[in-house]
Amino acid sequence: MAVLTLALVVTVGGATAPPNSAMLRSPTPCQVFLPGETIRFRVVSAGPEARLRALDYDGREVWAAPAAPGDLVLPPLPSGYYRLEWGTGHETRGTSFVVLTDGPAGSPERRPLAVDGATSWLCGPRQWKPVAEMVGRIGMTWIRERLSWGEVQPDKETFSWGKYDTVARELAGAGVRTYQIYHDSPAWTRPGKDTRYPDDLRDVYRFSKAAAKHWAGRVWAWEPWNEPDIGFFDQLSDKYAGIQKAAYLGFKAARGDVPVLTCSLCRGRSGFSDGIFASGIADYADAFNFHTYDPIGHYDQTIRSWVELVEAYGMASRPIWLTEAGVRLEHSGRGLSAEDERVQADFVPRSFGISLANGVDQHFFFVLPHYKEGAIQFGALNRDLSPRPALAAIATAVRLLGEGRFAGRVRAGEGQPEVLVFDNGDELVALAWSESATRVVLPVKTSPARVFDVVGRERQVVAHEGSVELEVTASAQYVVGIDPSFLQRLLPPPRLPGKRQRLDPSKTIVVAYAENAPIDKDRNAYTVQPSEPLTFVIDTYNMDERRSVTGRVRLEPPNVWTTDVGRLDISLGPMGRHVERITIRPTAGVGPAPVQVTVRGEFGGEPIAPSVSYLRMDLTHAEPVARESLGLDAKDGWSSNISSNGTMSVADLPGGGVSFSIRFDEPGDRWAYPAAKLAGIVDWSRWHGIAFEYRLDTDDPGTTGRVQVIEDSGASYISGGLSATRDWRRAVVLFADLGWGSFSTPDPNGRLDLTAVKGLLVGCNTAIDELTLQVRNLELVAYGK
């Protein structure tokens, strides 16, 4: 990630303002002004014809004057987002500033709206203090940060806290609570190995303990790993569960009062998420933690699936934190367009509101500083720390919603306005919007009622017979002072606020995994051959620094598998470790379902959390018990389906099969998923999956093939990635492995209905300009048990 530095002279699009225009700077942090605070800038230089003017969020001029070097004090302005522009008529440049609303409401101990800052990574050293001060003056209680374990501990005996110390100190000085994470390991913890998984989990324990002790009073919550269900962690759930347990015990050894979250999960409920919970991490986490970049219309289903996960594993009553929620917007060389800035601002209250309405206890917008991933921009600040409208939207939500206690929701059908009501700690506030313009009537306590838009502009609305009538659009509005009688008409909250529980997990942990077996990350399983034995490593630790432990572990192989050793008796001294290797062998035929290997233990007469691994048979060369050709080996069976920045042509292959020539002429999201022409709605419920052969004319690692099956409802279920290959390769895609695509229609039951399939797509996502995809021999397949 880029480290950005502060320009003392306001810049736009990375270029310094031209000599004939004014150059300004403000001592106010990130140019965010408190209510009633003097709006002060310093004009460093100004051409003879330069003029200044202030524009509101709608581009209306609210102030203008000739530019002259020296102090510039604007007249008092109401709360909102503003542009301060200067120029000579030939060229106009500008910066931005925010005037905050009154507030924040309620107690600072209970403010659920926050931001992901990553300040030490995304901001330069001269930016850390103004960012911290700005977050504090907005009234946010929490910020999410980042650190690198490898940077902090370059060797086993050395700790170099460096910039992370400075950022933690600045944030604490501004009254902001830092929530910190890491997702790497130093090279010395895994010498000579291309993995992020340390050789010895006692190193995880010791680092976590040292970090929690060092930052006592400055870091208020910890997360052991960011998004291990995707590429930030290259192993499976069995090994990550060991990291979670070791880190939790280390953090708690230093600071028993500081909450430790689960890792942040980002790909939706999957084999990985269920796998870490099957391995008992619920005993080693004070709160659940996930990310989403789904469209807001999908939040209800997305969050419901996570709530169902924690309910299934006994964490339902603990807090749920959504620690990254952002909107992807394309960023040109000159920055976000004005239209996209509004999209980002409108996203903020809707994302906050729907999240809290679904039972999330703490919500973090991603991300505060200027930050690009490729052509996508996420930040609420510009590169020079001037605010985008999204920052005004964040501040408005924090200050108006305050404690953010969700009180209820108007029952709304499809196409109807969304109305959410919150107790901000002082009074009730309604948050309302609608995809198409419509009117809503809301009861209020007093007239005129205070109504605010997304960037905090206030207007007074006169009530009639105790209610106000508003026109609502896709840009949300806040109505402050809702009459409490309105609560009787609302759907109640779906869950009670989460509460931390007193946990006392075992300090003995076991981690078991298949040694040297290929990893299928998408399916969270080791890929094994039908008749070959497999070596399992059983790694047992005593993370108690004072006491020895004695006990036993036992490996429970899958049904119809055998093992040479069933039980191990183990004695461990303080901080001791025991490693054992056991061979297991399959003794039955090939089936499509994953099988489970569980290692359980008992130490000191008490059971410990298990370690659960999953094995999948390699089906690419296995003979199915039944098969049926889909008849898709000719171009007439397919239609073009490609993103708007590309073109596709279809041709027959000699000997059978189809070739898709794909070309992209513009940047942006690049996907090509040719659609098979099925015979109406089809029933595939008797089949386990689809098998086919494919190849591309590239081995680009950034090009990923996938299969999508679309049910009659319009919900699309998508496979894990198929790697690009220039040689023909057979793929077997099992229906049970497909996950709902958040880009598609929400599915109320969250399951692929194989009795009503209406679409099949086979294609890829890529970043390259041209490629050819070829497929042949598509068939439905079924396997034995």
PDB file of C-alpha atoms in Angstrom, residues 82 133 171 353 358 405 428-429 474 544 571 630 701:
ATOM      1  CA  TYR A  82     -18.440  22.974   0.991  1.00  0.00           C
ATOM      2  CA  GLU A 133      -7.516  15.077  15.778  1.00  0.00           C
ATOM      3  CA  LEU A 171      -5.128   8.544  18.448  1.00  0.00           C
ATOM      4  CA  GLY A 353     -28.373   2.027   9.058  1.00  0.00           C
ATOM      5  CA  ASN A 358     -29.671  -6.304  11.257  1.00  0.00           C
ATOM      6  CA  ARG A 405     -29.476   1.776  19.396  1.00  0.00           C
ATOM      7  CA  LEU A 428     -35.335   9.030  18.614  1.00  0.00           C
ATOM      8  CA  VAL A 429     -34.042   9.635  15.081  1.00  0.00           C
ATOM      9  CA  ALA A 474     -32.168   7.552  -2.723  1.00  0.00           C
ATOM     10  CA  ASP A 544       0.613 -22.010  30.160  1.00  0.00           C
ATOM     11  CA  SER A 571       2.850 -34.677  28.828  1.00  0.00           C
ATOM     12  CA  LEU A 630     -25.452 -31.239 -21.910  1.00  0.00           C
ATOM     13  CA  PRO A 701      -2.418 -15.873 -12.689  1.00  0.00           C
TER      14      PRO A 701
END
